[in-house]
Structures are given as structure tokens and as C-alpha cells.
Amino acid sequence: MKLFKKLLSYIIAFTMVLSLATLLGGNVHAADTAQPQHVITINNAPSGRKYKAYQIFKGDYSKGTLSNIEWGDNVDSTTLLLKLKGDTDNFSDITDKSSAKEVAEKMGSGKDTAQAKAFAKYAAASKTGDGFESTENTKTKTTTITVTGSGYYLVEDTTAESDQSSKNESYTRYIVKVVGEATQINLKSDVPTVSKTVQDDDTNEKTASPAQDSEKYGKTADHSIGKDFNYKLVATIPNTNTSVNDYQGAYKLVFHDTMSKGLTYKGVTSVEVSDGDGDPVSVTDYTVTKEDDTTLENPTKASESGLTWKVTVANLKAAKTATNGLDLTKALTVTVIYKAALNEDAKIATPADRQHNDNKVQLEYSNNPNAEGEGTPTGKTKEDTAYVFTYELDNTKVDSVDQKTKLDGAEFELKKGNTALTFTFDSVKGAYRVDPSSNATTLVSGHGNTNTNNPTGIFNMIGLDAGVYTLHETKAPDGYNKMEDVTITIEAKHSLGTTPDVELTFKKNKDDNHGNAFTIGNAKGSILPSTGGMGTTLLYVAGGILVACAAAYVVLNKKRA
């Protein structure tokens, strides 16, 4: 009986120990979970981006409000207070003895205030520990951060530069957020874009290119060789999530321009920035260099140097002055205008081979608003391209009756309006090339032909703009009359699909039933009759008869004698 009682007492004691352990274990578990976990969902985060959250304040959460605020687990409060104290514009009442509660009371409740942005900057410089890392769900395309404990959190974009430098993305600026329940952060696209357009001149002489603006800039144009025209580069910098003003360091822009070999660079004429209100502001602090940072001299042919060049604005923020009214918190556009010209290497468009001369731009831009210094790191946009066409006109001088007979030696001028175009003969292409630097206006049929027994009659022209021309003959071939002036019209209808294209129509006077090859006819001169010729002939005949008769009389008289 005594043994039974002793065993029973052991069992009871053991049971009590187990119960106590369970109770204690439950209490320990309860203590472990006293700090609830909350999920921060980052919406619209690009794939592959990484974030961390750091607790700056902690406290009791209720309906978006923190109370009983203390310093968080991921902040060096001493460092933070020193930085806040030094910013008298935003935190004039902060001392190095201020409590977390006192600092929080100075923060106010405004969204995206200058004070909130400044606090986020100082908090990032004072953060400690590893923070809470984000995870990406590729199936649901969401990025989340699970944090422990309610509080005021700093969210930082921690994506490595090597993971995103080639992407069309920007770093997210520091975000501060009260977290005490499931929390949403909505990122908006704030990536710059760039566009390139080319200016046309004679839109009344052709069908306008797609999306041409009031200044005749569009994605396509046509020009004659050697004539200067403008390109326009436009960088658009949004402010949906981060403005230029939010960047702690310099805001850098670089326009990278790539020209095809048929183009010659003629120089940048202006760089301007606009916030959409008032007049654009001139940007004076920019450089123009080749891609290797060597000097770019005007003019430079792409065919000579494989030209790629750039316009660098080292710090767009420097364009703002106390008097020009530029607002860097707004969306901005930066516009570069530069001149170029087609050269002798330009590709020529014909109805059978509609070639074009392209020109590309890519924008490099500062993409980390949290970085200090000279505007790095940077991201790059996709390239944008504009296209220029120029045309060929093939002519053959012939006998207007027998068109198989081709005529050398006729001389012409080609006029646009009242002005005769100037040309250089291109012996390689066997054609006259438009050349504004030349003084020669004369076109000669059969130029360069040495076989005079088989005249060719050809005088082709390359590098022509769309428009209306007059072909005026200044000298006809020997034995032929000058022709009447011929009106030649080149019409071009541009289109953009997967590749740019042009529909060409060539008219000789009102005839458009042919391509770009014309026959130009001349009529022979007339052999006209003369007057008074018959009387002279009769006189000669009569005189001859008289002489013959006289000779016969002399002969007969000698025989009689």
C-alpha cells in the first residue's frame, strides 16, 4: 500500500511538472508571437527587383495610427538624431536628447512632404541590422515583405546595380510607411523615355509623314543631298513616383546618337528643358563629344568615322535658377535640336528599291534617387529611330520621232521654283549628284560618253527631294530644236510598319504612267527651200549652150578653109 501511494505521488508530481512545462511553453510561445507579423505588398514592382524593410519606430497600432512610440529595432537613434538636428529647415526643434515619441510628433501626417522625404533620407543613413527581405512570386507577379512588429518602416530598393543597369528601370526612392496590418505600396512607372523626329520642309509637295507636328517634325522626311535639316531629340522625365527634385545627387542625362554613313553631323543648335508651364529654359551646361569622349568637330561624316556621338547634361538640376521659374518637381522634357545633311554616301530611294537613311538615339539617365554624387548609376531606354529618304531621276535624251536614236550634247538646267540646282558629276555612279557646294548648274546628256558613234543620251540625277521641278534645255543637240520646258513632279507617301517605306509617283508634265525613268525628246530642225535659185541655173545652162555653139562654129570654119 505504501509503495502504491509513493508511486501515485510520483505520477501526480510528474503530471504537475508536465502541466507546468506545457503552461510555461505556452507562455514562451505566446511571448514569441506577441509581436505580430505583417505583410507589405509592393505593387507594380519590376521582375527581379529586391527590397528591404527596416523598423525605425515601433509602437501600438490602431487604425493607421501608432501610439506609445519607441525607437525601432533597425535604427541607430543617436546617428539619426544628429542628422535630424542638423536639418534646421525641417526639424528645427529636434535635439540630440529627443525621444522617439517627440520626433514622431514633429513628423506631421502629410504625404510626400519635404519633411517626410528628408526623414527617409536620414533614416536610411541610420539604419542597422539586416532588415526584412522581400520575396517575389513570379506566378502572381507580386513582391512582398513580411515584417515582425507594428511600426514605422523604411522600405529601400536594394537591387544590385549589376542586376538592373541595362534595364529600362529606375530605383525606387526611400519609402516610409506605418505598418500594423496588411500594407500596400503602389509603385508607378517613373522611367524616362526618348523620341527622335526629323524635320521636313516642303510638306505641300508630298504626302505628310506620319504624326508630323506643327513644325513639320515626324518620323520620316525627304531631303536633297547636301541640304541642312534638323533632328529633334526629346527626353520625357515623369514625376509619377520620383521627380528630378527628389534626387539627392546630380541628375544626369546623356543622349547617344548613332548616324548611318549617308549622314553628316552639322552641330547642336539648342538644348532646352521645360516643365510644361511658361517658356522653355536654355540648358547651357552640356557637352558634345564622340562616344569615346574625344572632340567632335563640325562637320563630321558618319562614313568617315563610324560616327556615334553624345550630348551630355551632367546635372539637369543645375538648369534651375532663382529667376527662371523652372519647377523640378514637375514632369520635365529636355529637347535637343541639331543639324545634319545627307552626303554622297546616302542611300537613294527608287520605285524598285526604296532605301532609307536611318538615325538612332538612346537615352541614358540617372536612375537612383537615393544615390549622392555625380548622377550614377544610370539606366538606358530603348532606341528610337527617324528616317530620311532621297530620290533618283533617270533621263535619256532621244530623237522625238525615232526614240531609238539617243542624243548626246544636249544641255539642261533643273530648277526648283526659280532657282537652278547645282550638281557634281559622280563618275562612280554615272549620275549627277545634287551638290549645294558646287557652282555647276549644267547637265549634259551623254556626259562622260566617249563613243560618239553610239551616243547614249543619258543624264541621270540623284539626291533629289520630293517636289516640283522644271527641266529647262539651254542648248539642243546639233541639228535639233530646243524642247519646251518639262515639269517633273516627285510625290512621296511615307508609311511606317515593321520597316519604313515610301510610295513614289513621278510625273512628266501631267503624265504619271511610268516610274522614275523619262525619255526627253527633241525634234530635228527643218531644211527650208531657197528663193531665186532656178533663174541662175537657166542662165548657166544658156551660157553653156552658147559656148558649145561657138566652139562648133570655129571647128567648122577651119575645115572649110
Coordinates of C-alpha atoms in Angstrom, one line a residue:
M1 CA 0.0 0.0 0.0
K2 CA 2.8 2.3 0.9
L3 CA 4.5 1.5 -2.4
F4 CA 1.3 2.3 -4.3
K5 CA 0.9 5.7 -2.5
K6 CA 4.6 6.6 -3.2
L7 CA 4.1 5.6 -6.9
L8 CA 0.9 7.6 -7.1
S9 CA 2.7 10.7 -5.6
Y10 CA 5.4 10.4 -8.3
I11 CA 2.8 10.2 -11.0
I12 CA 1.0 13.2 -9.7
A13 CA 4.3 15.1 -9.4
F14 CA 5.3 14.2 -12.9
T15 CA 1.9 15.2 -14.2
M16 CA 2.2 18.6 -12.5
V17 CA 5.7 19.1 -14.0
L18 CA 4.3 18.3 -17.4
S19 CA 1.4 20.6 -16.9
L20 CA 3.7 23.4 -15.8
A21 CA 6.1 22.8 -18.7
T22 CA 3.2 22.9 -21.1
L23 CA 1.9 26.1 -19.4
L24 CA 5.4 27.6 -19.5
G25 CA 5.9 26.5 -23.0
G26 CA 2.6 28.1 -24.0
N27 CA 3.7 31.3 -22.3
V28 CA 7.0 31.3 -24.1
H29 CA 5.3 30.7 -27.4
A30 CA 2.9 33.5 -26.6
A31 CA 5.8 35.8 -25.9
D32 CA 7.4 34.8 -29.2
T33 CA 4.3 35.7 -31.1
A34 CA 3.4 38.8 -29.1
Q35 CA 4.9 40.8 -32.0
P36 CA 2.5 40.1 -34.9
Q37 CA 3.7 39.7 -38.4
H38 CA 2.5 42.0 -41.2
V39 CA 2.8 41.7 -45.0
I40 CA 3.9 44.7 -47.1
T41 CA 2.9 44.1 -50.7
I42 CA 4.8 46.2 -53.3
N43 CA 2.6 46.5 -56.4
N44 CA 4.0 47.0 -59.9
A45 CA 7.5 46.1 -58.9
P46 CA 9.5 45.1 -61.9
S47 CA 10.6 41.4 -62.0
G48 CA 13.9 40.8 -60.4
R49 CA 13.9 43.8 -58.1
K50 CA 14.7 43.4 -54.4
Y51 CA 13.7 45.4 -51.4
K52 CA 14.3 45.5 -47.6
A53 CA 12.2 47.0 -44.8
Y54 CA 13.7 48.5 -41.6
Q55 CA 11.8 49.3 -38.4
I56 CA 12.6 52.9 -37.4
F57 CA 9.8 53.4 -34.8
K58 CA 7.7 50.7 -33.0
G59 CA 4.5 51.1 -31.1
D60 CA 0.9 50.1 -30.7
Y61 CA -1.0 50.2 -33.9
S62 CA -4.7 51.1 -34.3
K63 CA -6.4 52.2 -37.5
G64 CA -3.4 53.6 -39.2
T65 CA -2.0 55.3 -36.0
L66 CA 1.0 54.5 -33.8
S67 CA 0.9 55.2 -30.1
N68 CA 3.3 54.5 -27.3
I69 CA 6.1 55.1 -29.8
E70 CA 9.7 53.9 -29.1
W71 CA 12.8 53.5 -31.2
G72 CA 12.6 50.6 -33.6
D73 CA 14.8 47.6 -33.8
N74 CA 16.6 48.7 -37.0
V75 CA 17.8 52.2 -36.3
D76 CA 20.8 53.9 -34.6
S77 CA 18.9 56.6 -32.8
T78 CA 22.0 58.6 -31.9
T79 CA 23.0 58.9 -35.5
L80 CA 19.5 59.7 -36.6
L81 CA 19.1 62.4 -34.1
L82 CA 22.3 64.1 -35.1
K83 CA 21.2 64.2 -38.7
L84 CA 17.7 65.5 -37.9
K85 CA 19.2 68.1 -35.6
G86 CA 21.4 69.3 -38.4
D87 CA 18.4 69.9 -40.7
T88 CA 17.0 73.1 -39.2
D89 CA 14.7 73.7 -42.2
N90 CA 12.7 70.6 -41.5
F91 CA 13.5 69.7 -37.9
S92 CA 14.3 72.9 -36.0
D93 CA 13.0 71.6 -32.6
I94 CA 15.0 68.3 -32.6
T95 CA 17.8 67.9 -30.1
D96 CA 20.2 65.0 -29.5
K97 CA 18.1 64.2 -26.4
S98 CA 14.7 64.0 -28.2
S99 CA 12.8 60.8 -27.7
A100 CA 11.2 58.7 -30.4
K101 CA 7.8 60.0 -29.3
E102 CA 9.0 63.6 -29.7
V103 CA 10.5 63.0 -33.1
A104 CA 7.3 61.3 -34.3
E105 CA 5.2 64.2 -33.1
K106 CA 7.3 66.6 -35.3
M107 CA 6.7 64.5 -38.4
G108 CA 3.1 65.5 -39.0
S109 CA 0.8 63.4 -41.2
G110 CA 1.3 64.8 -44.7
K111 CA 2.1 62.6 -47.7
D112 CA 5.3 63.1 -49.7
T113 CA 6.2 66.3 -47.8
A114 CA 9.7 67.6 -47.9
Q115 CA 10.0 66.8 -44.2
A116 CA 8.9 63.1 -44.9
K117 CA 11.4 62.8 -47.7
A118 CA 14.2 64.3 -45.6
F119 CA 13.4 61.9 -42.7
A120 CA 13.5 58.9 -45.1
K121 CA 16.9 60.0 -46.2
Y122 CA 18.3 60.3 -42.7
A123 CA 16.7 57.1 -41.6
A124 CA 18.4 55.2 -44.5
A125 CA 21.7 56.6 -43.3
S126 CA 21.0 55.5 -39.7
K127 CA 19.5 52.0 -40.3
T128 CA 21.0 49.0 -38.6
G129 CA 20.7 45.2 -38.9
D130 CA 19.7 43.1 -41.8
G131 CA 16.2 44.3 -42.1
F132 CA 13.4 42.2 -43.7
E133 CA 14.0 41.0 -47.2
S134 CA 11.4 40.8 -50.0
T135 CA 10.3 37.7 -51.8
E136 CA 8.9 37.6 -55.4
N137 CA 6.1 35.4 -56.5
T138 CA 6.6 35.0 -60.3
K139 CA 3.3 33.3 -60.7
T140 CA 1.2 36.0 -59.1
K141 CA 3.7 38.7 -60.1
T142 CA 3.8 40.2 -56.6
T143 CA 6.6 41.2 -54.4
T144 CA 6.1 41.1 -50.6
I145 CA 8.0 41.8 -47.4
T146 CA 6.9 40.1 -44.1
V147 CA 7.9 42.2 -41.1
T148 CA 7.6 41.4 -37.4
G149 CA 6.0 44.1 -35.2
S150 CA 4.0 47.2 -35.8
G151 CA 5.8 50.3 -36.5
Y152 CA 7.1 53.0 -38.9
Y153 CA 9.2 51.3 -41.6
L154 CA 11.7 52.4 -44.1
V155 CA 11.5 50.5 -47.4
E156 CA 14.6 50.5 -49.5
D157 CA 15.2 49.3 -53.1
T158 CA 18.3 47.1 -52.7
T159 CA 18.6 45.8 -56.3
A160 CA 22.2 45.4 -57.2
E161 CA 23.4 47.7 -60.0
S162 CA 24.7 44.8 -62.0
D163 CA 21.2 43.3 -62.0
Q164 CA 19.4 46.2 -63.5
S165 CA 21.9 48.6 -65.1
S166 CA 20.9 47.5 -68.6
K167 CA 17.2 47.6 -68.0
N168 CA 14.8 50.4 -68.6
E169 CA 14.1 50.8 -64.9
S170 CA 14.8 53.2 -62.0
Y171 CA 15.5 52.6 -58.4
T172 CA 12.6 53.4 -56.0
R173 CA 13.3 56.3 -53.7
Y174 CA 13.1 55.7 -50.0
I175 CA 9.6 55.0 -48.7
V176 CA 8.5 55.4 -45.1
K177 CA 5.2 53.7 -44.1
V178 CA 3.2 53.0 -41.0
V179 CA 2.7 49.2 -40.8
G180 CA 0.3 47.5 -38.4
E181 CA -1.7 45.4 -40.8
A182 CA -1.5 44.2 -44.4
T183 CA 0.0 47.2 -46.2
Q184 CA 0.1 48.1 -49.9
I185 CA 2.7 50.2 -51.6
N186 CA 1.8 51.2 -55.2
L187 CA 4.8 51.9 -57.4
K188 CA 4.1 53.9 -60.6
S189 CA 6.2 53.9 -63.7
D190 CA 8.7 56.7 -63.5
V191 CA 11.1 55.7 -66.2
P192 CA 12.2 58.4 -68.8
T193 CA 11.6 57.9 -72.5
V194 CA 13.2 59.3 -75.6
S195 CA 11.9 60.1 -79.0
K196 CA 13.6 61.2 -82.3
T197 CA 12.0 63.1 -85.1
V198 CA 13.3 64.7 -88.3
Q199 CA 12.1 68.0 -89.8
D200 CA 10.7 68.2 -93.3
D201 CA 10.5 71.3 -95.4
D202 CA 8.1 71.0 -98.3
T203 CA 5.1 69.2 -97.0
N204 CA 2.9 70.8 -99.7
E205 CA 4.9 68.9 -102.2
K206 CA 4.3 65.4 -100.8
T207 CA 2.0 63.5 -98.6
A208 CA 2.9 64.3 -95.0
S209 CA 4.8 61.7 -93.0
P210 CA 3.0 60.0 -90.1
A211 CA 2.5 62.0 -86.9
Q212 CA 4.0 65.2 -88.2
D213 CA 3.7 68.1 -85.8
S214 CA 3.1 71.8 -86.4
E215 CA 6.8 72.4 -87.0
K216 CA 6.9 69.6 -89.6
Y217 CA 8.8 67.1 -87.4
G218 CA 7.9 63.5 -87.9
K219 CA 9.4 60.0 -88.0
T220 CA 10.2 60.4 -91.7
A221 CA 11.2 63.1 -94.1
D222 CA 12.8 63.5 -97.5
H223 CA 15.7 65.9 -98.4
S224 CA 18.1 66.6 -101.2
I225 CA 21.8 65.7 -100.7
G226 CA 23.8 68.4 -99.1
K227 CA 21.0 70.5 -97.7
D228 CA 20.9 71.0 -93.9
F229 CA 17.9 69.9 -91.9
N230 CA 17.1 69.4 -88.2
Y231 CA 16.7 66.5 -85.9
K232 CA 14.8 66.8 -82.6
L233 CA 15.6 64.6 -79.6
V234 CA 13.1 64.7 -76.7
A235 CA 13.6 63.1 -73.3
T236 CA 10.5 62.9 -71.2
I237 CA 11.1 62.6 -67.4
P238 CA 7.9 61.8 -65.5
N239 CA 7.2 62.6 -61.8
T240 CA 4.7 59.9 -61.1
N241 CA 6.7 58.4 -58.3
T242 CA 10.0 60.3 -58.3
S243 CA 10.8 63.7 -59.7
V244 CA 14.2 65.2 -60.6
N245 CA 13.9 67.3 -57.4
D246 CA 13.8 64.1 -55.4
Y247 CA 17.3 63.1 -56.5
Q248 CA 19.9 63.6 -53.7
G249 CA 22.8 63.9 -56.1
A250 CA 23.1 65.2 -59.6
Y251 CA 20.5 64.2 -62.3
K252 CA 22.5 63.2 -65.4
L253 CA 21.2 62.8 -69.0
V254 CA 23.1 61.5 -72.0
F255 CA 21.7 61.4 -75.5
H256 CA 23.6 58.7 -77.5
D257 CA 23.2 59.3 -81.2
T258 CA 24.1 56.8 -84.0
M259 CA 24.1 58.1 -87.6
S260 CA 24.2 55.9 -90.7
K261 CA 27.0 56.5 -93.2
G262 CA 24.9 58.7 -95.5
L263 CA 24.6 61.4 -92.9
T264 CA 26.9 64.2 -91.9
Y265 CA 26.7 65.8 -88.4
K266 CA 26.5 69.6 -88.6
G267 CA 26.2 70.7 -84.9
V268 CA 23.9 71.1 -81.9
T269 CA 21.9 74.3 -82.1
S270 CA 20.0 74.2 -78.8
V271 CA 19.3 72.2 -75.6
E272 CA 16.2 73.3 -73.6
V273 CA 14.2 72.0 -70.6
S274 CA 10.6 72.6 -69.9
D275 CA 8.2 71.9 -67.0
G276 CA 5.1 72.4 -69.2
D277 CA 4.5 75.9 -67.9
G278 CA 6.0 79.1 -69.3
D279 CA 8.8 79.3 -71.8
P280 CA 11.5 76.6 -72.1
V281 CA 14.7 77.2 -70.2
S282 CA 18.0 77.0 -72.1
V283 CA 20.5 74.4 -70.8
T284 CA 24.0 75.9 -71.1
D285 CA 26.0 73.3 -69.2
Y286 CA 26.3 70.5 -71.7
T287 CA 29.0 68.8 -73.7
V288 CA 29.0 67.3 -77.2
T289 CA 31.6 64.6 -77.8
K290 CA 32.2 61.4 -79.7
E291 CA 31.3 58.2 -77.7
D292 CA 35.0 57.9 -76.7
D293 CA 34.8 61.4 -75.2
T294 CA 37.1 62.9 -77.8
T295 CA 36.2 66.2 -79.5
L296 CA 33.5 66.2 -82.1
E297 CA 34.3 68.7 -84.9
N298 CA 31.8 70.1 -87.4
P299 CA 31.0 68.8 -89.9
T300 CA 31.7 65.1 -89.4
K301 CA 30.6 62.4 -91.8
A302 CA 29.5 59.1 -90.3
S303 CA 31.1 57.3 -93.3
E304 CA 34.5 58.7 -92.3
S305 CA 34.5 57.8 -88.6
G306 CA 31.6 55.4 -88.0
L307 CA 30.2 58.3 -86.1
T308 CA 28.4 57.7 -82.8
W309 CA 28.3 60.8 -80.6
K310 CA 26.6 62.1 -77.5
V311 CA 25.1 65.1 -75.7
T312 CA 25.8 65.0 -72.0
V313 CA 23.9 67.1 -69.4
A314 CA 26.0 66.4 -66.3
N315 CA 23.3 67.8 -63.9
L316 CA 19.9 68.8 -65.1
K317 CA 19.2 70.2 -61.6
A318 CA 21.7 73.0 -62.3
A319 CA 19.3 74.4 -65.0
K320 CA 17.1 75.8 -62.2
T321 CA 17.9 79.3 -61.1
A322 CA 16.2 81.7 -58.7
T323 CA 14.7 83.6 -61.6
N324 CA 13.7 81.2 -64.4
G325 CA 10.8 79.6 -62.5
L326 CA 11.7 76.0 -63.6
D327 CA 9.9 73.6 -61.3
L328 CA 11.9 70.4 -60.8
T329 CA 9.1 68.7 -59.0
K330 CA 7.0 68.5 -62.2
A331 CA 7.4 66.2 -65.2
L332 CA 10.1 67.6 -67.5
T333 CA 11.0 67.5 -71.1
V334 CA 14.5 68.0 -72.4
T335 CA 14.8 68.9 -76.1
V336 CA 18.0 68.8 -78.2
I337 CA 17.9 70.3 -81.7
Y338 CA 20.8 69.5 -84.1
K339 CA 21.6 69.9 -87.8
A340 CA 22.6 67.2 -90.2
A341 CA 22.8 66.7 -94.0
L342 CA 22.7 63.8 -96.4
N343 CA 26.1 63.2 -98.1
E344 CA 27.4 61.4 -101.2
D345 CA 27.1 58.0 -99.3
A346 CA 23.4 58.5 -98.8
K347 CA 21.1 55.6 -99.9
I348 CA 18.9 56.5 -102.8
A349 CA 15.2 55.5 -103.0
T350 CA 13.7 54.4 -106.3
P351 CA 10.3 52.8 -107.0
A352 CA 12.1 49.4 -107.2
D353 CA 14.5 49.9 -104.3
R354 CA 13.0 52.1 -101.5
Q355 CA 16.1 52.6 -99.3
H356 CA 16.3 55.0 -96.4
N357 CA 18.9 56.6 -94.2
D358 CA 18.3 56.0 -90.5
N359 CA 19.4 57.7 -87.4
K360 CA 19.0 56.3 -83.8
V361 CA 19.0 57.8 -80.3
Q362 CA 19.2 56.1 -76.9
L363 CA 18.8 58.0 -73.6
E364 CA 21.0 57.3 -70.6
Y365 CA 19.7 58.7 -67.3
S366 CA 20.2 58.8 -63.6
N367 CA 18.1 56.1 -62.0
N368 CA 18.8 56.1 -58.3
P369 CA 17.3 59.0 -56.4
N370 CA 18.9 57.7 -53.2
A371 CA 22.5 58.0 -54.6
E372 CA 24.6 61.1 -53.9
G373 CA 27.3 62.4 -56.2
E374 CA 27.6 62.8 -59.9
G375 CA 24.5 61.1 -61.2
T376 CA 25.4 57.4 -61.2
P377 CA 24.3 54.7 -61.5
T378 CA 22.4 55.1 -64.7
G379 CA 19.9 53.2 -66.8
K380 CA 19.1 53.3 -70.6
T381 CA 16.0 53.5 -72.6
K382 CA 15.2 51.6 -75.8
E383 CA 16.5 53.2 -79.1
D384 CA 14.2 55.3 -81.2
T385 CA 14.8 55.9 -84.9
A386 CA 14.0 58.5 -87.6
Y387 CA 14.3 58.0 -91.3
V388 CA 15.3 60.2 -94.3
F389 CA 14.6 59.5 -98.0
T390 CA 16.2 61.0 -101.1
Y391 CA 15.4 60.2 -104.7
E392 CA 16.7 59.5 -108.2
L393 CA 15.5 60.6 -111.6
D394 CA 16.8 58.8 -114.7
N395 CA 16.6 60.7 -118.1
T396 CA 17.5 59.8 -121.6
K397 CA 17.7 62.3 -124.5
V398 CA 16.2 60.9 -127.7
D399 CA 15.0 61.9 -131.2
S400 CA 11.3 62.6 -130.7
V401 CA 10.4 60.7 -133.9
D402 CA 12.9 57.8 -133.6
Q403 CA 13.3 57.3 -129.9
K404 CA 15.9 54.5 -130.5
T405 CA 18.2 57.3 -131.6
K406 CA 19.8 58.7 -128.4
L407 CA 21.3 62.1 -128.4
D408 CA 24.5 63.4 -126.7
G409 CA 25.4 67.0 -126.1
A410 CA 22.1 68.5 -125.0
E411 CA 22.5 70.9 -122.0
F412 CA 19.9 71.4 -119.3
E413 CA 19.1 73.2 -116.0
L414 CA 16.9 71.6 -113.3
K415 CA 15.0 74.3 -111.4
K416 CA 13.0 74.2 -108.2
G417 CA 11.0 77.4 -108.3
N418 CA 13.2 80.0 -109.9
T419 CA 16.4 78.5 -108.7
A420 CA 18.6 76.2 -110.7
L421 CA 20.1 73.3 -108.7
T422 CA 23.8 72.7 -108.6
F423 CA 25.4 69.3 -109.3
T424 CA 28.6 67.3 -109.2
F425 CA 29.1 64.5 -111.6
D426 CA 29.6 61.2 -109.8
S427 CA 31.8 59.1 -112.1
V428 CA 31.3 56.0 -110.0
K429 CA 27.5 56.1 -110.1
G430 CA 27.5 57.7 -113.6
A431 CA 25.0 60.3 -112.5
Y432 CA 24.8 64.0 -111.5
R433 CA 24.6 64.3 -107.7
V434 CA 22.9 67.3 -106.1
D435 CA 25.6 69.4 -104.5
P436 CA 24.9 72.8 -102.9
S437 CA 28.6 73.5 -102.6
S438 CA 29.1 73.3 -106.4
N439 CA 28.6 76.2 -108.8
A440 CA 27.7 74.0 -111.8
T441 CA 24.1 74.1 -112.9
T442 CA 24.6 72.4 -116.4
L443 CA 23.5 68.9 -117.1
V444 CA 24.8 67.3 -120.3
S445 CA 23.2 64.3 -122.0
G446 CA 25.8 61.6 -122.6
H447 CA 28.2 63.2 -120.1
G448 CA 31.3 61.0 -120.0
N449 CA 30.4 59.1 -123.1
T450 CA 33.4 58.6 -125.4
N451 CA 31.8 56.5 -128.1
T452 CA 30.5 59.2 -130.4
N453 CA 29.2 56.6 -132.9
N454 CA 26.8 55.3 -130.4
P455 CA 25.5 58.2 -128.3
T456 CA 23.9 57.2 -125.0
G457 CA 21.9 60.4 -124.2
I458 CA 21.8 59.6 -120.5
F459 CA 21.7 62.3 -117.8
N460 CA 20.6 60.8 -114.5
M461 CA 20.2 62.8 -111.3
I462 CA 20.5 61.5 -107.7
G463 CA 19.8 63.1 -104.3
L464 CA 16.6 64.9 -105.1
D465 CA 14.0 66.0 -102.6
A466 CA 10.3 65.4 -103.2
G467 CA 8.7 68.4 -105.0
V468 CA 8.0 70.1 -108.3
Y469 CA 10.9 70.8 -110.8
T470 CA 11.3 72.4 -114.2
L471 CA 13.7 70.8 -116.7
H472 CA 14.9 73.7 -119.0
E473 CA 17.0 72.9 -122.1
T474 CA 19.7 75.6 -122.6
K475 CA 21.4 74.0 -125.6
A476 CA 19.9 71.5 -128.1
P477 CA 21.9 68.7 -129.8
D478 CA 23.4 69.8 -133.2
G479 CA 20.6 69.7 -135.9
Y480 CA 17.8 69.7 -133.3
N481 CA 15.4 72.3 -131.9
K482 CA 15.3 73.2 -128.3
M483 CA 12.5 71.4 -126.4
E484 CA 9.7 73.1 -124.4
D485 CA 10.3 73.2 -120.6
V486 CA 9.2 69.9 -118.9
T487 CA 7.5 69.9 -115.5
I488 CA 8.7 67.0 -113.3
T489 CA 6.9 66.1 -110.1
I490 CA 8.2 63.7 -107.4
E491 CA 5.5 62.7 -104.9
A492 CA 6.3 60.6 -101.9
K493 CA 3.8 58.9 -99.5
H494 CA 5.6 57.7 -96.4
S495 CA 4.5 54.9 -94.1
L496 CA 5.7 53.1 -91.0
G497 CA 5.3 49.4 -90.4
T498 CA 7.9 47.0 -89.3
T499 CA 10.2 49.0 -91.6
P500 CA 9.7 52.4 -93.1
D501 CA 8.5 52.6 -96.7
V502 CA 7.7 55.2 -99.3
E503 CA 5.3 55.1 -102.2
L504 CA 6.7 57.1 -105.1
T505 CA 5.0 58.8 -108.0
F506 CA 6.9 60.5 -110.8
K507 CA 5.1 62.8 -113.2
K508 CA 6.4 64.3 -116.5
N509 CA 4.1 67.3 -117.1
K510 CA 0.7 65.6 -116.3
D511 CA 1.7 62.1 -117.2
D512 CA 2.3 59.7 -114.3
N513 CA 2.1 56.4 -116.1
H514 CA 5.7 55.4 -115.6
G515 CA 8.4 55.1 -112.9
N516 CA 11.4 57.4 -112.5
A517 CA 12.9 56.9 -116.0
F518 CA 12.0 59.6 -118.5
T519 CA 12.7 60.0 -122.2
I520 CA 13.2 63.6 -123.2
G521 CA 12.6 64.1 -126.9
N522 CA 13.9 66.7 -129.4
A523 CA 12.7 67.4 -132.9
K524 CA 15.1 67.8 -135.8
G525 CA 15.5 71.2 -137.4
S526 CA 13.8 71.8 -140.9
I527 CA 15.7 72.0 -144.3
L528 CA 13.8 75.0 -145.8
P529 CA 13.6 75.9 -149.5
S530 CA 15.5 78.9 -151.0
T531 CA 14.1 81.6 -153.5
G532 CA 15.7 82.8 -156.9
G533 CA 17.8 79.7 -157.5
M534 CA 16.1 78.5 -160.7
G535 CA 16.9 81.7 -162.8
T536 CA 20.6 81.3 -162.1
T537 CA 20.6 77.7 -163.2
L538 CA 18.9 78.6 -166.5
L539 CA 21.5 81.3 -167.1
Y540 CA 24.3 78.9 -166.6
V541 CA 22.7 76.3 -169.0
A542 CA 22.1 79.0 -171.7
G543 CA 25.7 80.2 -171.3
G544 CA 27.0 76.7 -171.7
I545 CA 25.0 76.2 -174.9
L546 CA 26.4 79.4 -176.4
V547 CA 29.9 78.4 -175.6
A548 CA 29.3 75.0 -177.2
C549 CA 27.9 76.6 -180.3
A550 CA 30.8 79.0 -180.6
A551 CA 33.3 76.1 -180.4
A552 CA 31.4 74.2 -183.1
Y553 CA 31.4 77.2 -185.4
V554 CA 35.2 77.6 -185.1
V555 CA 35.8 73.9 -185.9
L556 CA 33.6 74.0 -189.0
N557 CA 35.2 77.1 -190.4
K558 CA 38.7 75.5 -190.1
K559 CA 37.6 72.5 -192.1
R560 CA 36.2 74.7 -195.0
A561 CA 39.5 76.5 -195.2

